[in-house]
mmCIF file of C-alpha atoms in Angstrom:
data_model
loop_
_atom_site.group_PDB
_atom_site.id
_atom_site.type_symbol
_atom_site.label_atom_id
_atom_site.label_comp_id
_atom_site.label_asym_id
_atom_site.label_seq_id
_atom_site.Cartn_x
_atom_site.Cartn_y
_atom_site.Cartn_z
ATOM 1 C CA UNK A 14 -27.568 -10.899 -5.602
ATOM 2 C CA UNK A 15 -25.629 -7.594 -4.525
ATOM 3 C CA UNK A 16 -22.251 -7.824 -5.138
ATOM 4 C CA UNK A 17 -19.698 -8.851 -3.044
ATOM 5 C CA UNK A 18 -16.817 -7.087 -1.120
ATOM 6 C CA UNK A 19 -14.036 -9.524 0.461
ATOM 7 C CA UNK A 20 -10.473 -8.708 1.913
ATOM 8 C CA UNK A 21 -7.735 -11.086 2.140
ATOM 9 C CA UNK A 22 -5.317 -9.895 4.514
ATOM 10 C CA UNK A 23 -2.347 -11.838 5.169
ATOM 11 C CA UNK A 24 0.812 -10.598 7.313
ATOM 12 C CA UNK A 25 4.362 -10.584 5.835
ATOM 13 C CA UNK A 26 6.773 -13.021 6.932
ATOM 14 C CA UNK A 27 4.747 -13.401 9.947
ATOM 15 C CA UNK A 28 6.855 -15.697 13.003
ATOM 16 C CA UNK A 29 10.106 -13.622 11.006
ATOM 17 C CA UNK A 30 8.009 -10.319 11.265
ATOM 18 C CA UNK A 31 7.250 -10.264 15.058
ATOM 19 C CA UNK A 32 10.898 -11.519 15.816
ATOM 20 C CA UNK A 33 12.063 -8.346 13.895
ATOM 21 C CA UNK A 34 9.736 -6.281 15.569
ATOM 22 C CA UNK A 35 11.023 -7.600 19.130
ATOM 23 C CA UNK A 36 14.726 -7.727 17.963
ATOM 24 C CA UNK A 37 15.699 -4.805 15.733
ATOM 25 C CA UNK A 38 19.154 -6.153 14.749
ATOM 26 C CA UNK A 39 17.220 -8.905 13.424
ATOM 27 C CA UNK A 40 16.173 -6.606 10.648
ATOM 28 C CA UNK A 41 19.533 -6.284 9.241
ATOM 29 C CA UNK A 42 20.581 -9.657 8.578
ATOM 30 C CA UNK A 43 19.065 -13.234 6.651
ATOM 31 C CA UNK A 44 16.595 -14.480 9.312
ATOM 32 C CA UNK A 45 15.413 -17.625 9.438
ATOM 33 C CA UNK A 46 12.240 -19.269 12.247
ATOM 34 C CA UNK A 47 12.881 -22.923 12.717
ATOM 35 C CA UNK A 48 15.615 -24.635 11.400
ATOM 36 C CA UNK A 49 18.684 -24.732 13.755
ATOM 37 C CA UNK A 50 20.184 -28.241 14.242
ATOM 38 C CA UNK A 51 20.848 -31.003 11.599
ATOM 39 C CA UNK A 52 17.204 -31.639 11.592
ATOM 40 C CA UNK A 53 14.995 -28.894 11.951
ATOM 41 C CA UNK A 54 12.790 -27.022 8.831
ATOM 42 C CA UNK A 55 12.575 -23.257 8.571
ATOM 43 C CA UNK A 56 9.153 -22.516 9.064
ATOM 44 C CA UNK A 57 9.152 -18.917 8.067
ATOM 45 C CA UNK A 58 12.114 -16.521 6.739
ATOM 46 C CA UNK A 59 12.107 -12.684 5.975
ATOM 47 C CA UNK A 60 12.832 -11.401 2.775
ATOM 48 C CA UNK A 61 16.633 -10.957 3.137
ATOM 49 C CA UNK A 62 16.629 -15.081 3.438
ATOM 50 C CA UNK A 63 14.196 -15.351 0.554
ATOM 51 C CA UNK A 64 16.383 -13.143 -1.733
ATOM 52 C CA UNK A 65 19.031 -16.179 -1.247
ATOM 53 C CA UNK A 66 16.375 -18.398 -2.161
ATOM 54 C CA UNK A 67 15.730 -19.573 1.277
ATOM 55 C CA UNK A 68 12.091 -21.258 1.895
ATOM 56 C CA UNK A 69 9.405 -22.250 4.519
ATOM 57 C CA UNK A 70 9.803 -26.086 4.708
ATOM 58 C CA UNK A 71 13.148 -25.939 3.536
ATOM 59 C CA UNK A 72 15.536 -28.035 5.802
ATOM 60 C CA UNK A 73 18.061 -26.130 7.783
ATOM 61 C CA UNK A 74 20.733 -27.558 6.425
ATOM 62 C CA UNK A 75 19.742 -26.859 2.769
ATOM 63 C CA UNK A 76 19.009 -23.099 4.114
ATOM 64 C CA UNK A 77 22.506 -22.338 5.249
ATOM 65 C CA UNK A 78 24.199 -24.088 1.980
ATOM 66 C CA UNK A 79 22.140 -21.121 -0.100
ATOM 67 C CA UNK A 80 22.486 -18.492 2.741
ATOM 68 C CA UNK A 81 25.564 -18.834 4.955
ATOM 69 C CA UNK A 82 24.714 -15.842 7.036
ATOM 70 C CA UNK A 83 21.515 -17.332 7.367
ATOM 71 C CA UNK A 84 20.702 -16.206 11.347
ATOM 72 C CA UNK A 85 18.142 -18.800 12.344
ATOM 73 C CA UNK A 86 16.380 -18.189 16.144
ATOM 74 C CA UNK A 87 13.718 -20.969 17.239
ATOM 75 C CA UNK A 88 9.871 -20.854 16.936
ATOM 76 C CA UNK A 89 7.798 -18.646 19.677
ATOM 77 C CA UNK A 90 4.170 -19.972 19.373
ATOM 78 C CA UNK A 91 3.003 -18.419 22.117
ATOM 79 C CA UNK A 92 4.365 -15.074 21.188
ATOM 80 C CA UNK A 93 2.972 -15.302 17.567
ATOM 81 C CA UNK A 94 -0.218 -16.337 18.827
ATOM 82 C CA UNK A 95 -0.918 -13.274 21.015
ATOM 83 C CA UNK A 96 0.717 -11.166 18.529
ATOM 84 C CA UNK A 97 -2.207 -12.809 16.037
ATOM 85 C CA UNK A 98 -5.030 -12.714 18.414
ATOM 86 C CA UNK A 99 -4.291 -8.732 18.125
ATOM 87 C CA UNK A 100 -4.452 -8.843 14.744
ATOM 88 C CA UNK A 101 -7.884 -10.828 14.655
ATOM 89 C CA UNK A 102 -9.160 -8.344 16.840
ATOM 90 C CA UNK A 103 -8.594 -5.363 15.058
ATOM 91 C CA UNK A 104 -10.086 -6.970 11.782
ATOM 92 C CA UNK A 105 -13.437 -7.749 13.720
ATOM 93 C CA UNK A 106 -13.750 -4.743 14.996
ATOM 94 C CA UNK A 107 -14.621 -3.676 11.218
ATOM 95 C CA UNK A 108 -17.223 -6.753 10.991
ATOM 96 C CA UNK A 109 -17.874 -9.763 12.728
ATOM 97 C CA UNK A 110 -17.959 -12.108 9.587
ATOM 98 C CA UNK A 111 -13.653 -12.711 9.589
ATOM 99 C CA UNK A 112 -12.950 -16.225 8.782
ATOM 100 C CA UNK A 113 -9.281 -16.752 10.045
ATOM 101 C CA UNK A 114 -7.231 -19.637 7.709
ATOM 102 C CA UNK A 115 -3.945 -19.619 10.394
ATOM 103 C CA UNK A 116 -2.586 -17.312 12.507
ATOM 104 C CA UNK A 117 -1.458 -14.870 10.048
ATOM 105 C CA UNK A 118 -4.179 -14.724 7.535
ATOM 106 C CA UNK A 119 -8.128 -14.371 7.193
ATOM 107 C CA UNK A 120 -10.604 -13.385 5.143
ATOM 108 C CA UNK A 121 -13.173 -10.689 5.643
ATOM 109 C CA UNK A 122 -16.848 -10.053 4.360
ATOM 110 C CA UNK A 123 -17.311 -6.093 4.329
ATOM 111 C CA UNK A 124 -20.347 -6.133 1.897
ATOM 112 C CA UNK A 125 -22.496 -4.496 4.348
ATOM 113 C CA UNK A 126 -20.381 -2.599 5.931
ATOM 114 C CA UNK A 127 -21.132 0.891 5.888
ATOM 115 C CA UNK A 128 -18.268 2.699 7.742
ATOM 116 C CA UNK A 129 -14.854 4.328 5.629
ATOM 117 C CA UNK A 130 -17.826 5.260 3.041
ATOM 118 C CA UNK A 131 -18.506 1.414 2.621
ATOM 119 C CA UNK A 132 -15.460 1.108 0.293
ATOM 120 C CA UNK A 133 -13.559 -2.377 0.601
ATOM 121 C CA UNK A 134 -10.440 -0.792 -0.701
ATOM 122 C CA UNK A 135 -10.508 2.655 2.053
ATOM 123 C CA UNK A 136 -11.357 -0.261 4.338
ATOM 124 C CA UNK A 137 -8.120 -2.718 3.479
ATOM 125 C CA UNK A 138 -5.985 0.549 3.374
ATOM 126 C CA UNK A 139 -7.614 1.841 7.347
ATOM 127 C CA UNK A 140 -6.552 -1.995 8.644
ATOM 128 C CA UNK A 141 -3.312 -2.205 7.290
ATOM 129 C CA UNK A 142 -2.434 1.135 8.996
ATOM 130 C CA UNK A 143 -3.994 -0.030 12.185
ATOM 131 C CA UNK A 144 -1.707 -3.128 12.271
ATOM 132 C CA UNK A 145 1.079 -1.263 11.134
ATOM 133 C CA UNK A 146 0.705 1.102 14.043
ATOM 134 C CA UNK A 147 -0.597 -0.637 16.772
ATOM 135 C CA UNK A 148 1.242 -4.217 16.107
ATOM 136 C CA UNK A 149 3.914 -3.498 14.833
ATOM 137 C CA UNK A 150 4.134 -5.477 11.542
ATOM 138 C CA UNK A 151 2.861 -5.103 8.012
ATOM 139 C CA UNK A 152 -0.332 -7.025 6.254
ATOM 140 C CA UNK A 153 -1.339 -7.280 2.905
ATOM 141 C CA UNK A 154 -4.196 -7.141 1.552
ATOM 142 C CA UNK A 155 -6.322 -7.910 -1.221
ATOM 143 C CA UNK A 156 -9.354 -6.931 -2.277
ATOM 144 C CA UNK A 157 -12.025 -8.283 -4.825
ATOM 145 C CA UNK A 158 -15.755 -9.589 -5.341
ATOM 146 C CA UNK A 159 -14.826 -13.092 -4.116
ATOM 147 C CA UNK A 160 -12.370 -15.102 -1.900
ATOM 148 C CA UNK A 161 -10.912 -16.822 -4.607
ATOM 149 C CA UNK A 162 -9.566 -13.509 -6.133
ATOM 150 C CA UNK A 163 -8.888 -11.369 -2.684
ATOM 151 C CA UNK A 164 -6.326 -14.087 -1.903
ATOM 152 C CA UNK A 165 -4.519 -14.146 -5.240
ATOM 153 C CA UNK A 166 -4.901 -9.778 -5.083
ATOM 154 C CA UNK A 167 -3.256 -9.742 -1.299
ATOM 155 C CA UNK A 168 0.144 -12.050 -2.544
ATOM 156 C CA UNK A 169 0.153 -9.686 -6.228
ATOM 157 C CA UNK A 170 2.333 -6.701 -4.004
ATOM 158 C CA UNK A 171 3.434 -8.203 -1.151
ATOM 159 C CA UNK A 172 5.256 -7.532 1.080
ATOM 160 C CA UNK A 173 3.204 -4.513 2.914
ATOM 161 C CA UNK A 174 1.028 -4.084 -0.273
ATOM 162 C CA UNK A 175 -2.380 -3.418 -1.226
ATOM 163 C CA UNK A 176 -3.934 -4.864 -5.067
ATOM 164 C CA UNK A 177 -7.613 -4.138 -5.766
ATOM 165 C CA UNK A 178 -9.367 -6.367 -8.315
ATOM 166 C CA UNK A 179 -12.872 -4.172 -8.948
ATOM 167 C CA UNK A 180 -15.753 -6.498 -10.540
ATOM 168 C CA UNK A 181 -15.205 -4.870 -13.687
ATOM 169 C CA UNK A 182 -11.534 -5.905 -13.741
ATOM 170 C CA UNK A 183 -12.099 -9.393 -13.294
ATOM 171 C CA UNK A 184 -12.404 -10.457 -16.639
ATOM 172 C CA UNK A 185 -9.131 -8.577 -18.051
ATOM 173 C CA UNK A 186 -7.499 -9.515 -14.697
ATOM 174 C CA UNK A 187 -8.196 -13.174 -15.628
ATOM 175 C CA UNK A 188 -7.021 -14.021 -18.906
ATOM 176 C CA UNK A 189 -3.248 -13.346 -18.217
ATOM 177 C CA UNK A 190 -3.098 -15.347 -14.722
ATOM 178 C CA UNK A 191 -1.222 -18.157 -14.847
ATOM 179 C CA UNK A 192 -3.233 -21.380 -14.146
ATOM 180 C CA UNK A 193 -0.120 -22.234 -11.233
ATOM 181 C CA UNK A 194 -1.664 -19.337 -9.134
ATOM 182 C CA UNK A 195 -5.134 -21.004 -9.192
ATOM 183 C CA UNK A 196 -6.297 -22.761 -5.852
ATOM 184 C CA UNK A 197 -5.317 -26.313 -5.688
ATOM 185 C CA UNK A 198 -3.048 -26.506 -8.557
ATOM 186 C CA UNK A 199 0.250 -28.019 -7.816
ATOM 187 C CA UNK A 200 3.022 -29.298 -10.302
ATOM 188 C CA UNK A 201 0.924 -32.596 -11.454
ATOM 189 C CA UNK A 202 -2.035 -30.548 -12.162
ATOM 190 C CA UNK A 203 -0.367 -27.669 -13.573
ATOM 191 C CA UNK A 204 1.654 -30.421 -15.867
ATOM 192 C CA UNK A 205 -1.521 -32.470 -17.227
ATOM 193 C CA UNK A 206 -3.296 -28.334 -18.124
ATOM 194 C CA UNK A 207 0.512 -27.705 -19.981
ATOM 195 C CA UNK A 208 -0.339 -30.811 -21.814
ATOM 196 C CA UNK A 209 -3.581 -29.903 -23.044
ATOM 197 C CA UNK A 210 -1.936 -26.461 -24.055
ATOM 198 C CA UNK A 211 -3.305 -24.402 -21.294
ATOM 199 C CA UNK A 212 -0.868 -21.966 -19.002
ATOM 200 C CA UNK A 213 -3.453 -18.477 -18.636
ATOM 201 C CA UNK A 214 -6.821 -18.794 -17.498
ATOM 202 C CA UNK A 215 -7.481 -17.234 -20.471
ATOM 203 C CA UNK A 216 -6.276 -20.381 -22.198
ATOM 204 C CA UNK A 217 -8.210 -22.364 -19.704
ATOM 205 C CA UNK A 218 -11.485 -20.723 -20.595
ATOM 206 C CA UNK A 219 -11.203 -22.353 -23.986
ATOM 207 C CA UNK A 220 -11.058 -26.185 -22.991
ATOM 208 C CA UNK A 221 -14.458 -27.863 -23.196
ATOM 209 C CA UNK A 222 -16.390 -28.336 -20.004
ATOM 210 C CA UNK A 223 -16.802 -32.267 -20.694
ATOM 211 C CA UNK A 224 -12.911 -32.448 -21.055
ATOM 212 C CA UNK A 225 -11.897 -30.541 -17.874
ATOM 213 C CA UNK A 226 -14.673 -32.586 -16.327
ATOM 214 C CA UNK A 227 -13.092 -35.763 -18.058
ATOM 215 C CA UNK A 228 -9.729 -34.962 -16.952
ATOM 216 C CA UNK A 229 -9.902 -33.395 -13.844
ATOM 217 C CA UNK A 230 -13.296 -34.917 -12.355
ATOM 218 C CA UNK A 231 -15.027 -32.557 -9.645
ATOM 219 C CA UNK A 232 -11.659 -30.192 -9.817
ATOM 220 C CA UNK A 233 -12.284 -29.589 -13.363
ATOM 221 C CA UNK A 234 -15.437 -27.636 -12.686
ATOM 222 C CA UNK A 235 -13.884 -25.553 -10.128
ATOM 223 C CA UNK A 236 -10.609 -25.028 -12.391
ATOM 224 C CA UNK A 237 -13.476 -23.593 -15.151
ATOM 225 C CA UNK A 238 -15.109 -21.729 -12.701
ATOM 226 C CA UNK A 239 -11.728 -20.212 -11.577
ATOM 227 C CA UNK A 240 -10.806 -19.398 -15.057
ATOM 228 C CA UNK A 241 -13.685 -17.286 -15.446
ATOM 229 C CA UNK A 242 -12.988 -15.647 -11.545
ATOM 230 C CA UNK A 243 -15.548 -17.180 -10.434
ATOM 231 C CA UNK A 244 -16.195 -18.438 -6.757
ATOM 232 C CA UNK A 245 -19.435 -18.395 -4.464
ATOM 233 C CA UNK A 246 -17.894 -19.941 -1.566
ATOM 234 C CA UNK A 247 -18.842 -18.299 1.400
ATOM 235 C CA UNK A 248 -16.798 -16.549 4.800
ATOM 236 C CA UNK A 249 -17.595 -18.706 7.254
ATOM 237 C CA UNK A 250 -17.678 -17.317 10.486
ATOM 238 C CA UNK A 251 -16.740 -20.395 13.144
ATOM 239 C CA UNK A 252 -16.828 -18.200 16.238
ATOM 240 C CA UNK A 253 -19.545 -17.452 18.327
ATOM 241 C CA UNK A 254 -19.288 -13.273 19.152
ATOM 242 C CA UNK A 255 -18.107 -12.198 22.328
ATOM 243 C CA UNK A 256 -18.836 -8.774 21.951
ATOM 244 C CA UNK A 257 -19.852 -6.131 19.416
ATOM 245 C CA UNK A 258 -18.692 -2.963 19.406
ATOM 246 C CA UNK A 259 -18.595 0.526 16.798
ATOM 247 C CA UNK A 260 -15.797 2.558 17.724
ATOM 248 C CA UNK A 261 -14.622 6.247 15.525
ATOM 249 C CA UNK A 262 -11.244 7.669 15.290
ATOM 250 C CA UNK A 263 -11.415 11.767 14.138
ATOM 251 C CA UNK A 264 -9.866 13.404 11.827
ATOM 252 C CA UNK A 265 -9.418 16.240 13.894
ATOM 253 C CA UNK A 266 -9.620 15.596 17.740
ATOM 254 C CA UNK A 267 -12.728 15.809 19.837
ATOM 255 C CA UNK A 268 -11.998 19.265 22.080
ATOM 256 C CA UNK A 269 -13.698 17.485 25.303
ATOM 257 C CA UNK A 270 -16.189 15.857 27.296
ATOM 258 C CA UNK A 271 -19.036 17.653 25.828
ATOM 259 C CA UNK A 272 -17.845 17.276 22.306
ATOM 260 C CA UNK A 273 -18.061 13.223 22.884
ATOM 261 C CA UNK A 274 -21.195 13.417 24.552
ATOM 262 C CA UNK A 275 -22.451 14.902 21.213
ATOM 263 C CA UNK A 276 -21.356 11.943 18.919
ATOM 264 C CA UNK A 277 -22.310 8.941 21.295
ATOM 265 C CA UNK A 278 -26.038 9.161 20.223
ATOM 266 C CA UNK A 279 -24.937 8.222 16.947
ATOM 267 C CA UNK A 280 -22.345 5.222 17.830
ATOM 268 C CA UNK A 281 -25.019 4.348 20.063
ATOM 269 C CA UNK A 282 -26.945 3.984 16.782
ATOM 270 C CA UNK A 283 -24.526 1.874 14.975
ATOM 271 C CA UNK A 284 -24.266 -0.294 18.027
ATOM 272 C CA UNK A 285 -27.781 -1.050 18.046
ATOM 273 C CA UNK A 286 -27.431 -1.433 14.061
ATOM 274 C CA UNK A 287 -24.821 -4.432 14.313
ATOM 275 C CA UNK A 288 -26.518 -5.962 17.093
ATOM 276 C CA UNK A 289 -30.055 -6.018 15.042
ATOM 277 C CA UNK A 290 -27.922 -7.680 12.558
ATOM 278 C CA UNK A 291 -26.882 -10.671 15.106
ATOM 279 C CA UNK A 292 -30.382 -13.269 15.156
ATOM 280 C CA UNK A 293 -28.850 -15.403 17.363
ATOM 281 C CA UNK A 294 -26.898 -13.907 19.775
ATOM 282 C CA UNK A 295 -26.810 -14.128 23.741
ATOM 283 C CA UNK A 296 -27.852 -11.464 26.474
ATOM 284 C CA UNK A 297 -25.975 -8.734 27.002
ATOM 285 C CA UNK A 298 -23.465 -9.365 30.004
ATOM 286 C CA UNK A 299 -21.487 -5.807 30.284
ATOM 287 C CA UNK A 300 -21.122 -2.836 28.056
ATOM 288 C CA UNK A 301 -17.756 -1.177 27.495
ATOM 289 C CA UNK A 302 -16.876 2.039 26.069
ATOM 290 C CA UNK A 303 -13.249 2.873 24.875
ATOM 291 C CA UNK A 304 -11.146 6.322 24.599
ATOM 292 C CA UNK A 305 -7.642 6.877 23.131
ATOM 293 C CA UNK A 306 -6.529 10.770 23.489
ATOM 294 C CA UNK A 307 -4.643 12.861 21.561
ATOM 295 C CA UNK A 308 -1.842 11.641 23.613
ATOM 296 C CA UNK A 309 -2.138 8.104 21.708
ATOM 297 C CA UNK A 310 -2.778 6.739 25.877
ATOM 298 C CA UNK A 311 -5.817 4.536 25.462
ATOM 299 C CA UNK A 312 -8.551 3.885 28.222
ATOM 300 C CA UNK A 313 -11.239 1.197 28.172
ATOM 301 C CA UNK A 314 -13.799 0.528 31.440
ATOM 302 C CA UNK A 315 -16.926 -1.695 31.195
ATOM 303 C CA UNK A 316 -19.615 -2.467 34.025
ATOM 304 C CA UNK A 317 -21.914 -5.172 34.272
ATOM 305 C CA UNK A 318 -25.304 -4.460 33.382
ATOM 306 C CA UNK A 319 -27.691 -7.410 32.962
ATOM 307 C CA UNK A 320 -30.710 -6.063 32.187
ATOM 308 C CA UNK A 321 -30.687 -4.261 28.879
ATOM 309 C CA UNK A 322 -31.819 -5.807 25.785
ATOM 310 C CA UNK A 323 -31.106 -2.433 23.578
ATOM 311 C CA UNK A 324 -28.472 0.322 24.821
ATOM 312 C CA UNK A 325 -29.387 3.399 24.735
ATOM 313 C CA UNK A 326 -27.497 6.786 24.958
ATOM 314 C CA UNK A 327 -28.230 7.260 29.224
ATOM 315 C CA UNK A 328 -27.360 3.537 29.566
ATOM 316 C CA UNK A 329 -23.117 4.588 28.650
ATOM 317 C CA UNK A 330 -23.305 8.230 30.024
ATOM 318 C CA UNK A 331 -22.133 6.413 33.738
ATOM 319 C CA UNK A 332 -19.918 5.222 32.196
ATOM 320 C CA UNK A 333 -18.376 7.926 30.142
ATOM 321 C CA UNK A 334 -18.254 10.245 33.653
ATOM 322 C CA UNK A 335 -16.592 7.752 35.484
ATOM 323 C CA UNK A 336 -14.021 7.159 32.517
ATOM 324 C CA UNK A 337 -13.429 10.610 31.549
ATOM 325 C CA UNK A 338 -11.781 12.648 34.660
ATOM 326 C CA UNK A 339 -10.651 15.286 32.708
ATOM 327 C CA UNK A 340 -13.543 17.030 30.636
ATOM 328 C CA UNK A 341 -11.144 19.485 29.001
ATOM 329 C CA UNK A 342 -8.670 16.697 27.224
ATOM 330 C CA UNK A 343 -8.804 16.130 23.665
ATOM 331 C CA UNK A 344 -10.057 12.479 22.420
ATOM 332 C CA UNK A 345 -9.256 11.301 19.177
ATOM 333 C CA UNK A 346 -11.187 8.092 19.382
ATOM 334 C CA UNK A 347 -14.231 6.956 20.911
ATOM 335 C CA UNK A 348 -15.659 3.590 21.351
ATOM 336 C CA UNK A 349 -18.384 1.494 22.864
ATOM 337 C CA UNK A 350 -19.759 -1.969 23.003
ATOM 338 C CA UNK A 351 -21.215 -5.161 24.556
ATOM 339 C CA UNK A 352 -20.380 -8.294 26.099
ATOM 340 C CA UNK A 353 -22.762 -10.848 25.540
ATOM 341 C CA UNK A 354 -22.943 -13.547 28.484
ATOM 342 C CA UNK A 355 -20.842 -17.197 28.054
ATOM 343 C CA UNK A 356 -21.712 -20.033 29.590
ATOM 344 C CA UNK A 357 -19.133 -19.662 31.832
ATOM 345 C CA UNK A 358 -20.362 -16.171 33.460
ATOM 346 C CA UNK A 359 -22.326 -16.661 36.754
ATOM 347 C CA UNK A 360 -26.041 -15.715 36.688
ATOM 348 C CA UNK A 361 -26.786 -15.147 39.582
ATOM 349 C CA UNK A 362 -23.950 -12.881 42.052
ATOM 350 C CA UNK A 363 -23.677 -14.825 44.889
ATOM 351 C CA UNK A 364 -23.769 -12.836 48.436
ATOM 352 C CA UNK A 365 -20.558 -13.159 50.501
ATOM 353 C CA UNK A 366 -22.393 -13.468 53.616
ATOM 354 C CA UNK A 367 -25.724 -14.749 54.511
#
């Protein structure tokens, strides 16, 4: 079996992060989301709050005894939600296989992918910039050969870090970790492995497999398995696509029209390479193509067109002339993609008059 390449992203302080972003003076001061009133929780505190020892769950009350300049400002869901939603979409613009856990964090298969010279870590490095930029907030992110390990890697330099566990690393990377920062460990299961002696994985590895299985039941195989960084679980993709799209920012801008004419044929080529990839996947509604300038302004237009099973280069030149009105500007990134039809697009267009 190749080897595997999966990020963990996960945003800092996320509900606190995207109030900070909105409200600048925010930045400056303990901040707590959620608990106001005698009986509220904090769901979600920046850094400034945890530094007073301030945590999610923690009652407001409790919050403001540890942190009396605790600023506490109630819970947006809506807001977060379309501030994740742009997140999500940025990560599946890299692949399609993103298996979101909440709002603020998901996990990533990039095994196949080829672009950013089909390194994970170029990869987690290109996203957290995007986010950064584009968002407004920071991720981290971790990166390693399974999920079980990218998740531990993306909390081991937060906030706004990046940790990179390599497959060769895994067994040195193991033996220190303490068994509290394996998955499904709390205090009573951490307390019965202190009892048999064990606090590192490294520790861990040396138990007997009939005595983990003994004490532990079905967790005790996983907690072995874990000890040795071990996990096969898959990223499960719940979503049906939407759309696919291959899209290329330049290192040096594109001088013009002509210049993006010349690369299409080979996003064209990556299109059709991710879509080969999809077995079952829907027709193909619209197709799209996106340009952001030198300027930073970004464009988009897309066009129904019902009858292609493969795109080809002369299917998204219409497209590029109507979106491009100015042949001589520079571009700096260039995109395209399809919409594949939902069940809730009409089939047929229906004629406004008889």
């Amino acid at each position: 079996m190749a080897q595997r390449k999966i990020i963990h992203v996960d945003c800092d302080c996320f509900y606190a992060a995207v109030e900070m972003r909105d409200d600048p003076s925010l930045r400056e001061v303990p901040l707590a989301v959620g608990g106001e009133g005698g009986r509220g929780v904090v769901t979600t505190c920046n850094y400034k709050a945890r530094a007073f020892g301030v945590r999610s769950a923690m009652p407001g009350g409790e919050a403001r005894r540890l942190c009396p300049g605790l600023v506490t400002v109630p819970p947006d869901m809506a807001r977060y939600r379309a501030v994740s939603k742009q997140v999500m979409a940025i990560l599946r613009e890299l692949t399609d296989l993103v298996e979101p856990l909440s709002l603020d964090e998901a996990f990533l298969d990039v095994s196949d992918v080829t672009d950013h010279k089909g390194s994970a870590t170029l990869m987690a490095r290109y996203l957290r910039q995007r986010v950064k930029e584009e968002v407004g907030i920071t991720i981290s992110a971790g990166v390693a050969p399974n999920k079980f390990l990218a998740k531990i890697a993306s909390d081991w330099k937060k906030p706004d870090g990046l940790f990179v566990i390599r497959p060769e690393d895994v067994d040195g990377f193991v033996q220190d970790l303490k068994v509290e920062k394996l998955f499904g460990v709390g205090q009573v299961t951490a307390g019965k492995l202190h009892g048999l002696g064990v606090a590192t994985c490294g520790d861990l590895q040396n138990i007997p497999a009939d005595v983990l299985l003994e004490k532990f039941g079905k967790q005790g195989y996983r907690l072995r398995e874990m000890a040795y960084g071990r996990d096969d679980r898959d990223v499960v993709v719940s979503r049906i696509a939407k759309s696919v799209s291959v899209e290329r920012t330049f290192s040096q801008d594109l001088p013009d029209k002509r210049a993006c004419e010349s690369v299409m044929a080979s996003l064209v080529a990556d299109l059709n390479l991710r879509l080969s990839r999809k077995a079952a996947r829907k027709p193909i509604h619209k197709l799209f193509i996106k340009i952001r300038y030198s300027d930073f302004s970004t464009h988009t237009l897309e066009r129904v067109r019902d009858q292609i099973r493969e795109p080809a280069m002369e299917d998204y030149q219409p497209l590029l002339d109507e979106l491009v009105t100015d042949a001589q500007r520079p571009v700096r990134l260039l995109g395209l993609g399809v919409r594949f039809r939902s069940d809730e697009s009409p089939v047929m267009q229906l004629r406004l008059f008889d």
